[in-house]
mmCIF file of C-alpha atoms in Angstrom:
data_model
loop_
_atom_site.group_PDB
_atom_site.id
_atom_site.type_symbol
_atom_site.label_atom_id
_atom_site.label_comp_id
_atom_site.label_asym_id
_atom_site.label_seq_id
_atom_site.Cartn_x
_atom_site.Cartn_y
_atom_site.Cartn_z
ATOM 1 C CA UNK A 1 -66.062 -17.151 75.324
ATOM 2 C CA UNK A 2 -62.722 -18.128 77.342
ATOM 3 C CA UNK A 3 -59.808 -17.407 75.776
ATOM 4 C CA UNK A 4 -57.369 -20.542 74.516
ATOM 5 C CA UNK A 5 -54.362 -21.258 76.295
ATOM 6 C CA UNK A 6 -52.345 -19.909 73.122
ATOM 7 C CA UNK A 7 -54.287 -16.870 72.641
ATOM 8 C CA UNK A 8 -53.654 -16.045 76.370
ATOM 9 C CA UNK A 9 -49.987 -16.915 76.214
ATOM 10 C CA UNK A 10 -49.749 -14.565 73.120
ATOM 11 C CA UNK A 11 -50.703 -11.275 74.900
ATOM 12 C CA UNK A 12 -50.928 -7.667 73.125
ATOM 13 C CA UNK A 13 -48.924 -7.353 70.158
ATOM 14 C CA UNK A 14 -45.972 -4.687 70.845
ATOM 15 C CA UNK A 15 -45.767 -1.413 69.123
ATOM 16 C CA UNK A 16 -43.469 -1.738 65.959
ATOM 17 C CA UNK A 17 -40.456 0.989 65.942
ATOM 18 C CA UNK A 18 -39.257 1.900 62.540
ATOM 19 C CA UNK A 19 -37.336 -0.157 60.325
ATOM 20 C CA UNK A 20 -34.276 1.577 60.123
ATOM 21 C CA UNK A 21 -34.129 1.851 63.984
ATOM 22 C CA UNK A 22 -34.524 4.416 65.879
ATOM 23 C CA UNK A 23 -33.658 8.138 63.998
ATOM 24 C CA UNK A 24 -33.358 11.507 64.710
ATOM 25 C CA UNK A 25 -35.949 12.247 62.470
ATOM 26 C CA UNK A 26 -35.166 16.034 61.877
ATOM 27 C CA UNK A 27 -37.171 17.600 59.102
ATOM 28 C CA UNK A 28 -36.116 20.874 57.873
ATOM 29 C CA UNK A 29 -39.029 23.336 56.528
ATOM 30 C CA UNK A 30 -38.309 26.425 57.779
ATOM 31 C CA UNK A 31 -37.282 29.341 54.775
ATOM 32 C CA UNK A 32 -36.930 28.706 51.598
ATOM 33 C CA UNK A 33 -35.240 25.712 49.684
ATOM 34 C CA UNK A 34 -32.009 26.947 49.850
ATOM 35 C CA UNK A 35 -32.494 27.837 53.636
ATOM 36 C CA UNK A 36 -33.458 24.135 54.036
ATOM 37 C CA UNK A 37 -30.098 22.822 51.924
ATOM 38 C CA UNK A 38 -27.933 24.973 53.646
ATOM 39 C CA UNK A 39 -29.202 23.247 56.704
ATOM 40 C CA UNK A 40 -28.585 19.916 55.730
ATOM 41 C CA UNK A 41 -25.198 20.679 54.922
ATOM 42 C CA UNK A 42 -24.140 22.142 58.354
ATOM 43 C CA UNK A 43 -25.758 19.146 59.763
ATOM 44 C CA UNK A 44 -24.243 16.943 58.027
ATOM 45 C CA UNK A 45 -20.681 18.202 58.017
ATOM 46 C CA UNK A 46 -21.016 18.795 61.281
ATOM 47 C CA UNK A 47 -21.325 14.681 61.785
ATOM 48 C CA UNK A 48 -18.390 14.481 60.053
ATOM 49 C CA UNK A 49 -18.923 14.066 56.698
ATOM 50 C CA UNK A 50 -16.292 15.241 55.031
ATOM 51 C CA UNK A 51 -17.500 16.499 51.109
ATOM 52 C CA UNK A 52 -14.041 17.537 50.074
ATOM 53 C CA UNK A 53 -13.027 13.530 48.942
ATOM 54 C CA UNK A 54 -15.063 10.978 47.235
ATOM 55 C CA UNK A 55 -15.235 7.891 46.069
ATOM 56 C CA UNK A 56 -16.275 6.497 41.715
ATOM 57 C CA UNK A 57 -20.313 6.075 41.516
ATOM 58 C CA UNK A 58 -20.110 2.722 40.312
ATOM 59 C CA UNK A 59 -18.351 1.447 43.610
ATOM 60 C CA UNK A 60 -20.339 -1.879 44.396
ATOM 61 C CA UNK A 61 -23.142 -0.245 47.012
ATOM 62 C CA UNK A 62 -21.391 -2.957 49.472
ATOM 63 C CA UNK A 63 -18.160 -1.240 49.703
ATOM 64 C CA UNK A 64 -19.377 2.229 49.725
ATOM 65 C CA UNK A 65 -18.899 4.685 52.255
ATOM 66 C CA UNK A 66 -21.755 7.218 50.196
ATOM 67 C CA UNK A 67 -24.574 6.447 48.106
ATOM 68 C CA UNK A 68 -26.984 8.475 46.596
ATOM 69 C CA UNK A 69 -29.906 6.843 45.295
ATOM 70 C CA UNK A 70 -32.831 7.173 42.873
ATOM 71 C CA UNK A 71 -36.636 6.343 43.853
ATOM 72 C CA UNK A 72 -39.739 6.387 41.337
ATOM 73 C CA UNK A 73 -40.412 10.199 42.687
ATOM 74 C CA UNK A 74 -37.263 11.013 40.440
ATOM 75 C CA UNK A 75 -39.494 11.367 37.921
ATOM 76 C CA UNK A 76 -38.455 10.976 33.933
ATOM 77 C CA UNK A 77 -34.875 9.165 33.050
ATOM 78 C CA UNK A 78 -33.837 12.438 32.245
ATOM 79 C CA UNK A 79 -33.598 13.695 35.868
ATOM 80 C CA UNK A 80 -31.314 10.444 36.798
ATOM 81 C CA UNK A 81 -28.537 13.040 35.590
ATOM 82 C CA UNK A 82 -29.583 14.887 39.186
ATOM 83 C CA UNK A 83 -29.170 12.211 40.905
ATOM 84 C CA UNK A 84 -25.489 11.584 39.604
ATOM 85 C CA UNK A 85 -24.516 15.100 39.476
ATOM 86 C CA UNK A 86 -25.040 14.847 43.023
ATOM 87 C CA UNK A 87 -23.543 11.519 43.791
ATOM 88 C CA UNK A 88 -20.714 13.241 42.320
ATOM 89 C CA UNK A 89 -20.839 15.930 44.524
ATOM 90 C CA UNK A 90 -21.331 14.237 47.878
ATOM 91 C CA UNK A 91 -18.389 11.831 46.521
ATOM 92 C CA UNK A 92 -20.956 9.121 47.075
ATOM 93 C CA UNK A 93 -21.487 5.841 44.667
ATOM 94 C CA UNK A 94 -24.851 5.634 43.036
ATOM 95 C CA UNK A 95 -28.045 3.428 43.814
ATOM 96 C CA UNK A 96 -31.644 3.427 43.363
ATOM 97 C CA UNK A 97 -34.851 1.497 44.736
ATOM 98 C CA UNK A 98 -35.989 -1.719 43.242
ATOM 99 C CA UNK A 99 -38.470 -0.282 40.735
ATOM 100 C CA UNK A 100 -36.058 2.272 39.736
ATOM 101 C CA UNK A 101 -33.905 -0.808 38.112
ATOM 102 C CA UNK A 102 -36.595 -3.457 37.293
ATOM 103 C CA UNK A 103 -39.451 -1.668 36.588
ATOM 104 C CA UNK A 104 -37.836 1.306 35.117
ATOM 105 C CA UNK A 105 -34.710 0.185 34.187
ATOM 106 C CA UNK A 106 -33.008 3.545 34.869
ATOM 107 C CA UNK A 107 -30.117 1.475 36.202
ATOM 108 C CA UNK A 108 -28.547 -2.013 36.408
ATOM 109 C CA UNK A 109 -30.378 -4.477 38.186
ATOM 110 C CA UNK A 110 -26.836 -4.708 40.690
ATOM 111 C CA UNK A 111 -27.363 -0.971 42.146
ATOM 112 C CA UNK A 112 -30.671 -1.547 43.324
ATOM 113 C CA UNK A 113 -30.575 -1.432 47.540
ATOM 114 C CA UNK A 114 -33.046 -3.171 49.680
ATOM 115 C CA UNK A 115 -33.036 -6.630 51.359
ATOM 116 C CA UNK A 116 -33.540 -8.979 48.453
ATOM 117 C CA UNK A 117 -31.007 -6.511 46.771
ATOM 118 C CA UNK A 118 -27.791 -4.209 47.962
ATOM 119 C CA UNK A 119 -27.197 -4.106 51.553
ATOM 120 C CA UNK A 120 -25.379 -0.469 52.393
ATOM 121 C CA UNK A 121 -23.533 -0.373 55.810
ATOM 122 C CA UNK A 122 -21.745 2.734 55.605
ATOM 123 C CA UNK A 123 -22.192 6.521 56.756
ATOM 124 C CA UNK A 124 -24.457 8.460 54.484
ATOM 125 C CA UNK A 125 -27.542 7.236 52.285
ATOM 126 C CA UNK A 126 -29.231 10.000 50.537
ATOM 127 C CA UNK A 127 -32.537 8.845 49.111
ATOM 128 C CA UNK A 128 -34.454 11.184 46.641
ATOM 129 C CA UNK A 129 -37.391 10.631 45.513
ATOM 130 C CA UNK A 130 -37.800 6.769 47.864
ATOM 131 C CA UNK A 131 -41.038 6.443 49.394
ATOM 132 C CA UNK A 132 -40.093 3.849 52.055
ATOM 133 C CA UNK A 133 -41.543 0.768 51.417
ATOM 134 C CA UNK A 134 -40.381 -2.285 53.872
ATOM 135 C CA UNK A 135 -37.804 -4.493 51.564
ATOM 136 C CA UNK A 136 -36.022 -1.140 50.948
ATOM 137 C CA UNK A 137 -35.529 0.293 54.489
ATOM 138 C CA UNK A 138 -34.060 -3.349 55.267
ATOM 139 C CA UNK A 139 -31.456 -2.530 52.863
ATOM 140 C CA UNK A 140 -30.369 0.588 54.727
ATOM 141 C CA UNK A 141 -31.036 -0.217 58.544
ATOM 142 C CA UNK A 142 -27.242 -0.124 59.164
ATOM 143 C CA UNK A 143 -26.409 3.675 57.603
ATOM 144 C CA UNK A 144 -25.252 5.720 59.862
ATOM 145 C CA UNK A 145 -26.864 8.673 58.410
ATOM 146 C CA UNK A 146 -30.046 8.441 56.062
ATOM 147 C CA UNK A 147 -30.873 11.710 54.660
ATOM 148 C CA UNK A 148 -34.585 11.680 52.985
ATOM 149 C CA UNK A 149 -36.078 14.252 49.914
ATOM 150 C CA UNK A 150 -39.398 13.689 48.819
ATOM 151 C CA UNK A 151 -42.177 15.701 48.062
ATOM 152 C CA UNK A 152 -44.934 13.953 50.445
ATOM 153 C CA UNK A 153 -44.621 14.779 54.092
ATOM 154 C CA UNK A 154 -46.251 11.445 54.794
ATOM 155 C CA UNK A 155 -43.629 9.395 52.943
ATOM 156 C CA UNK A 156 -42.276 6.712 55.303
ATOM 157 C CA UNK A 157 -38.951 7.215 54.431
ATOM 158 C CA UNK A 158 -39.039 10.481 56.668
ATOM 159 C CA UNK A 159 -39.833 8.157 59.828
ATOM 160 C CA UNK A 160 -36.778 6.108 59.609
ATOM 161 C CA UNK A 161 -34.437 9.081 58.045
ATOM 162 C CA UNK A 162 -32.443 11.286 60.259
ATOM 163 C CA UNK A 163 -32.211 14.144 58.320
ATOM 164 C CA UNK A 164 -35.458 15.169 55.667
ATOM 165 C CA UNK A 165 -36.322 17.606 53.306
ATOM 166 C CA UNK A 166 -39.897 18.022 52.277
ATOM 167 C CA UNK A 167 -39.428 19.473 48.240
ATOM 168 C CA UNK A 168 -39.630 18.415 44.888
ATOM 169 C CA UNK A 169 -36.074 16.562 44.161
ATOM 170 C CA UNK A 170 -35.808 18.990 40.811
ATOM 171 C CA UNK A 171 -35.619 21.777 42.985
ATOM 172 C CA UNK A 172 -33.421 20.287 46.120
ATOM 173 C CA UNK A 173 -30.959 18.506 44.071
ATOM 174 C CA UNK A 174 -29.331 20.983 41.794
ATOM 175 C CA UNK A 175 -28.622 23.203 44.977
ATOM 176 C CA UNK A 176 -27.683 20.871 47.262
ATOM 177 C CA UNK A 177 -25.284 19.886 44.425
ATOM 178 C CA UNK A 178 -24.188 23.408 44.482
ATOM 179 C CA UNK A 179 -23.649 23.426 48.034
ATOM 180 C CA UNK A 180 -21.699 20.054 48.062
ATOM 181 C CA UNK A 181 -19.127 21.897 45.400
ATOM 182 C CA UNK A 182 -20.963 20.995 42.151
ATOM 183 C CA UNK A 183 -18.483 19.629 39.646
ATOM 184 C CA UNK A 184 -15.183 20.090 41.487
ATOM 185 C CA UNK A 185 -12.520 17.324 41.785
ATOM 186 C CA UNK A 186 -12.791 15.376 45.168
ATOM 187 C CA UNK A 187 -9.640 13.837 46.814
ATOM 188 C CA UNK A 188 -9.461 10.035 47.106
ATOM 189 C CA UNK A 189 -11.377 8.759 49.817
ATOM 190 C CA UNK A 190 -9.630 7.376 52.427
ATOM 191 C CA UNK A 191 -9.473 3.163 51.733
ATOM 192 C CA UNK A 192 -11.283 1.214 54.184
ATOM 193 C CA UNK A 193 -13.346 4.238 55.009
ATOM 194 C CA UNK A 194 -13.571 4.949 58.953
ATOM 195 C CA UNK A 195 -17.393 3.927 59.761
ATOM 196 C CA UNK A 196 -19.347 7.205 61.787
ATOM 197 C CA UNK A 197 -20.650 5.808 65.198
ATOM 198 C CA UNK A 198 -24.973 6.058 64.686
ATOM 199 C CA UNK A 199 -26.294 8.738 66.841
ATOM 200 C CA UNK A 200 -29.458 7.602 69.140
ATOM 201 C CA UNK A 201 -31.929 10.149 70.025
ATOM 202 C CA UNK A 202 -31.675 9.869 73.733
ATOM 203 C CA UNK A 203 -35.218 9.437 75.093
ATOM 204 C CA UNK A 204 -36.211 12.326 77.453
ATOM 205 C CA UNK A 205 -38.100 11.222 80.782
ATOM 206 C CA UNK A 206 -40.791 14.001 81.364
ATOM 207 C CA UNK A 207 -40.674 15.335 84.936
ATOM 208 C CA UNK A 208 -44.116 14.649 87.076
ATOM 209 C CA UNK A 209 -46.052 18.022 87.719
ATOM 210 C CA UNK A 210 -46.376 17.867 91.582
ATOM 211 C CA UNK A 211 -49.072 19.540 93.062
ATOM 212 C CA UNK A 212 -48.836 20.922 96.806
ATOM 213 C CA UNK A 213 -51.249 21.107 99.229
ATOM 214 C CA UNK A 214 -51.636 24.629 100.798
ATOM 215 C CA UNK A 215 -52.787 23.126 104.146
ATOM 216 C CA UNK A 216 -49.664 21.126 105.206
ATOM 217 C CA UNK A 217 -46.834 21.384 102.650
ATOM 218 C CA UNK A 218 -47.920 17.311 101.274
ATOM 219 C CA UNK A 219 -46.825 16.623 97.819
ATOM 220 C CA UNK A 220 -49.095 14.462 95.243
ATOM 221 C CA UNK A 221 -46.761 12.903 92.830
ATOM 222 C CA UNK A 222 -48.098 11.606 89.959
ATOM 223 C CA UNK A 223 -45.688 8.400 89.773
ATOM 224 C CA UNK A 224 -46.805 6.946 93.320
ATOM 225 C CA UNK A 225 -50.782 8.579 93.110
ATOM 226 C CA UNK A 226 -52.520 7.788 96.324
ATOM 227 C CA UNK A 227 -52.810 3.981 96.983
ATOM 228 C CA UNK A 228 -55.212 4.270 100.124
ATOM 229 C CA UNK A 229 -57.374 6.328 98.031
ATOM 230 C CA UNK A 230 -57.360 3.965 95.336
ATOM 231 C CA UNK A 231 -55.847 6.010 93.155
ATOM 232 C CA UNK A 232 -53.389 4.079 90.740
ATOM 233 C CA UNK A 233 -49.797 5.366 90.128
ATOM 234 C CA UNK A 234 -49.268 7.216 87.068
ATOM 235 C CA UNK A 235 -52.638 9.439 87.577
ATOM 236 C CA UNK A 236 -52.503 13.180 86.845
ATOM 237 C CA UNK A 237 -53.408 15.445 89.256
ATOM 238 C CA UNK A 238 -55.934 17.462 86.866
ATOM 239 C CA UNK A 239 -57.221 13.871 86.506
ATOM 240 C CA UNK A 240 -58.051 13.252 90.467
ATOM 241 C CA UNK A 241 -61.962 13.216 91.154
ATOM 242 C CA UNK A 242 -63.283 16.371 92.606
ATOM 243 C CA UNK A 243 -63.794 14.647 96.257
ATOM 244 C CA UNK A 244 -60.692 14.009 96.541
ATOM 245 C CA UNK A 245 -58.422 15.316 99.643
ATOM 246 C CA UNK A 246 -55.091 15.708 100.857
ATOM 247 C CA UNK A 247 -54.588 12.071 102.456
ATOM 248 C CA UNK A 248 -52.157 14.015 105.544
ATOM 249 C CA UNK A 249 -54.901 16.373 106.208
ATOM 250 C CA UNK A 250 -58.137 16.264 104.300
ATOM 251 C CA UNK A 251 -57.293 19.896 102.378
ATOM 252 C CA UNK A 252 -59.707 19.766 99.516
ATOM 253 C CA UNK A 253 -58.129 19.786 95.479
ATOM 254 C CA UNK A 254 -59.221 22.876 95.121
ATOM 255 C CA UNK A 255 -56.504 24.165 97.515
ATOM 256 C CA UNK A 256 -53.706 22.363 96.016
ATOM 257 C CA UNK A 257 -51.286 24.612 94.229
ATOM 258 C CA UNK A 258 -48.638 23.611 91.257
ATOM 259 C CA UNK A 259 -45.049 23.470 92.456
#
């Protein structure tokens, strides 16, 4: 059956990046949990953050330059006092998913992030125990940093995070509390805060394998192929039919040789 004129004008749907833009999506798992916290904190200080100031955890989530927030992988109210201990530490504000507030009514319904809730726009969200679901990413799409602990490798959150930590949030938090100072007094942050520029993975262009031919020197680059032959640009050489030849002087495959 023909196609419609608006099912043809449509086309293939494009492949969906994630939410949150494109991350560097850096996962540490190596060693043991401390191994991985330790990590995170070089990383992170060395993009600038600064741990030694800090800012109240009930700034409005609008204004903050930190938050640390709370998903339904927290677990019992009990272990919200992780998640402010370390707000405290990172001199970040506090927040928490949707469910956290409505649902579980951990905290007020005003420090819930997510698109029909708090947008955050500045440098470092830190979500523990978040899952990733859609409405919530659009709330943090504009962080500079998003730093993700969960204890499912599949979580989505780890897709559109730059930094990640595979662990159970009651083992990760108290140390990376501990390595963010713990309890001590943080300066005053400085008032507006100076926004961290977003790093981009830069996309790396694979070089084509060129073959040689051992019977005159020609080169078979993938990216051109071999139109006479009928062989469509972007065909690997392993991928050439046995018959073929060297279109300068009929040298058979077999005789080709990897540059």
């Amino acid at each position: 059956m023909p196609k419609s004129p608006a099912a043809a004008a449509v086309g293939p749907m494009a492949k969906k990046g994630p939410i949150t833009g494109e991350r560097r999506n850096i996962i540490f798992k190596d060693g043991s949990a401390q191994d991985k916290v330790n990590a995170l904190v070089a990383a992170l200080q060395k993009d600038g953050i600064d741990f030694s100031v800090g800012i109240d955890i009930n700034t409005p989530i609008v204004d903050a330059e930190r938050v640390v927030s709370a998903g339904k992988g927290i677990g019992s109210k009990e272990n919200m006092k992780l998640v402010e201990d370390l707000a405290k530490a990172a001199g970040a504000a506090i927040g928490c998913s949707r469910p956290v507030a409505e649902e579980l009514r951990y905290l007020p319904i005003n420090r819930y992030v997510g698109m029909s809730g708090q947008k955050f726009n500045g440098n470092l969200y830190i979500a523990c125990g978040i899952s990733g679901a859609n409405q919530h990413l659009k709330g943090i799409k504009n962080a500079s940093i998003i730093v993700a602990i969960n204890m499912k490798a599949s979580a989505k959150i780890f897709k559109n995070a730059d930094y990640g930590i595979v662990g159970d949030v009651a083992e990760i938090l108290p140390l990376l509390t501990a390595a963010l100072g713990g309890d001590a007094a943080k300066k005053p942050a400085e008032v507006p805060y100076k926004k961290i520029k977003r790093i981009v993975p830069k996309k790396v262009m694979e070089m084509p394998k060129i073959y040689v031919c051992s019977g005159c020197g020609y080169e078979y680059n993938p990216f051109v192929g071999d139109p006479e032959a009928e062989i469509a640009p972007g065909t690997d050489f392993t991928a050439l039919p046995e018959e073929w030849v060297c279109p300068e002087c009929s040298e058979e495959k077999a005789n080709f040789i990897k540059a």
